[in-house]
Amino acid sequence: MPPHDSPRPPQQDGKPPRPRRMPLEAALQNATVRDRARALTNLAAIAGRVTSSVMATLPSLLSESPDPDTALNGFERFTASATPQTLRILDRHNRLIHYVLVVCGYSPYLSDTLIQNPDLLQSFAKPRELEKSYSAEDYRLAFAHFGKASPSGDLSGQMTRFRRRQYVRIMLRDVLGIATLADATAELSALADALIGEALQAARAELRSRYGGSDEDEVAVVSLGKLGGNELNYSSDIDLLFLYSGDPAARRGEVSVREYNIRLAQRTTELLGRLTPEGPVYRVDLRLRPRGAEGEPAVGLAHALRYYHDEAHDWELQAMIKARHTAGDTALTRRFLQQIEPIVYRATINFAAIETALIARRRISQRRAGGLWARSPNPGVDVKVGRGGIRDIEFLAQCLQRVYAGAEPWLRSRGTLFALQKLHDKGHLSGRDYHELSSGYAFLRTIEHRLQLRYGQQTHRIPAGAEDLFVLGRSIGGLIGQQPPERIAELVAQRMAAVSEIYARIIHEQEAREASAGPLPEFQLSPSSEMGAATSLQQVLRRLAVDSPETYALITARELSPYGRRNLFRFFAAAMTSGESYSVVLAHPAGVERAMSLFEISDFVTDELVRHPEEVGTLDHLESGNPGQLTLEAPVPGSRPMAQAAATSASVLAYVSESALNLEHRLSLLRSHYRRRVFSLAAHDLLQPRPVFVSLAAFSQVAADAVVAAFAATGGPPGLAIMALGRLGTLEFDYGSDADLIFVHDPALPLYTATAAATEVVHALAAYTSEGALFPVDTRLRPRGSEGELVVTPEQLSLYFAGEARPWEALSYTKLRPLAGDAELAQRALAAVRGRLPRFANQPEFSGELREMRSRLESLEAGEGEMNFKTSPGGTYDIDFIASELLVAHGAAGLRGNLQEVLFDLRARSLLEGDRCSLLVSGATLIRTLDHATRLVTGRARKWLPAAERPAAVVMRVAAAMLAMSAPDIPARLRSTMLEVRSIFNELIPAAPAQMIGR
């Protein structure tokens, strides 16, 4: 078993080990439970099914849950129905325990979905899986795969099950803070787009078989309302408009085009709205079509354009602000939107008329649900339609857009938050009003989401009961700061009052301005071109020419590929949504110039800059000798002295360790700082290439600093030490690596206390938040793997390696390195392991067992024609096995360093012949460099080089710069080097004896 990347042998099937008992009361010590007796009963049942390490995670996780009672109820049901394999997955990946409790604590109705679909946990176990944002195309591909894996004759039921499965993933990204509000609503909308497309496709296939006709008919589904604005809720209706082209009276097989498309709309709506055992896919509302409920379900393009030009009420035109393409013929939707835009945005529009129309529109909405409102048993405030609620903010944004966007097309935007930002940028909203409206909108929409997740219904009302209010307040804790959760109703009322005041004042100001200024000048709409990267980038450049001529000159002087131009647009589009980020970007033209080089080569760095445009300032500091040691320009939360002075990495880490602020704030700062340091190192390696082992040492130091800070921040007790194995142990940690850790405790420290502290550290390092996770943590290299105790003593290590440990574990532990906590204890653990390793050298089967394990690893990862940096013949595992086997066989386990340094030390001790050493060092350097370059370019750890031509070529260019060699020479060098490495491996580690094969 190679010590660097730490692969694990296959786990055997069977029941999870019998847990060691823990004090059940201790699990509830910081949790606010309502029914303690029920909670203890649940804990007792859970303890009988899971390991002690799983139980040890519960105290901290329950204390964070908005509703520990409901979370425990759900977790008990989950463990009761889980298979032994699922329980083992929970034990191997502690963050999955967190996910289950989050789902159960925030959404009882989605907890049923998770219990019925435990395979979801396996997908969440993949590194950085929850960091991905899915597009409609991603959901279409996922649904196709789901349909093959779970075939069904009931398409509606299949789509409903798929939607609920995806809701579990989206809600985890949402409530853990990985996704912003805009990200979550965009994903909910993208999921709806994909399923609407599936329903349309199925309906077309049915009607085509029934009525015949061509496959080339033009029909489009246009989304309106929240779906059109990419702002869908968890329980929103979807507002749709079905359009078709051509002569309605023409024949379409056996029926007219008009009748065919009406039936197509009806069948699509039926597939989406049919009630299944798990509810409908979506509730479909077609009442925003021409003539509302009296109109036909599908409308011809010509008829729709005439209607909106001649007959539509003003509120119907207002609804068209959010119109966008969802499914069917894209060109048809584009023609519709281009021709309706001049009708919606007219230069002579009157604000008072719009306000009158909006009031009428609100009355229509109230009448649709009025009876329900009047009879509602819950008298709480409605955050959607109450005065100063979500609807008022949306209407106000739309009013201002219609008034000003006729003359200023840049203001046209479907999303509410984006529209508010643009209105502020153009001076139509003051800074104070913009902040109050945008923060109020995010606050109220988050409450709306939490209510709908909790109850599984389309509700917008604040609950009246004290317990429900407390849970709601806890569920949005980050948005109410240090305020007690029970004040949530008061805080909502304050927010809505502030919005209501702005709404009334702006309308009054607009009416007064129109009365004094007279009619607006005529406006001639410029021809509208198809939205795309080129047109959008031109809009960005026009704004930059005014705001920052220096930045504009730098950009226009640079020749970028289409790929680079697309990333440049993504970056500036993100920066321009925030005045603060945009000002930072404009203040760092040199950073923008460097970013342009990165836009051409790295998806990883580009995505970081799009998520955090202000990081362009970091690129100005890459000339320094150590790019991982950042100066922090942003203030450290809650600390005025720290906010007023630049903080080095050391001071930030000290602040995280020692500050009196609550743990979550400190860990958030740690994650932010870690992300910035990794970004800085990655940008440095791409812009100023250096030898790979120098780079990996820097990444390893950043990870080690994070472990030390997390240990201190979580209150790691005396008598506990953290030690590294794998790539972190050899200072070869890379972006996307797992951290292999073991925890050692002094016998004087109780096992339960040590286990709880270790679990806190693992959670702090691996939990996903709005800043992402620090890195995945793997503790399975501890004695007995996932079945052993999470924390061990030096004496237990000594006994284990004296008897039970296998040869591959001896190789892994040659890389054991103290990391954090009790230094003297760590040295005792190190001595205990090293004192037992010589026994393996005396075993006649030592080399044979290693060869057998290497063969098993190779066969496990082997695929037809697939290559692997680690497991392929001649890959890094071969080099690892050789180096580590020599260390153990010759009693040199005290040698430490990266793979290159260990090989050189072995040569210096005459344990490795010079030519072999040179070739193995060359192989390790080449493969590590290609692996590192692949991670920097693609943003993830991959088994092998990218298959696509463009990223593969970029990886070769980046690797060539690090290796100081020609890129075209690398493939041949790689092939020949791996062949030679395998040859040396065969010579130094002989094949297993025949009687051992298959043992």
XYZ file of C-alpha atoms in Angstrom, residues 61 65-66 71 96-108 111 171-172 175-176:
22
model
C -24.161 18.521 14.941
C -29.516 21.998 14.078
C -32.474 24.394 14.002
C -33.396 15.931 13.259
C -22.511 12.529 5.509
C -23.805 12.329 9.095
C -23.955 16.112 8.990
C -25.889 16.012 5.718
C -28.469 13.536 7.027
C -29.070 15.622 10.143
C -29.313 18.802 8.066
C -31.945 17.278 5.787
C -33.911 15.862 8.713
C -33.631 19.027 10.800
C -34.570 21.485 8.066
C -37.040 19.506 5.983
C -39.062 16.611 7.387
C -36.042 13.479 4.930
C -31.371 22.184 -0.247
C -28.048 20.949 1.160
C -28.857 25.646 3.864
C -25.144 24.863 4.249
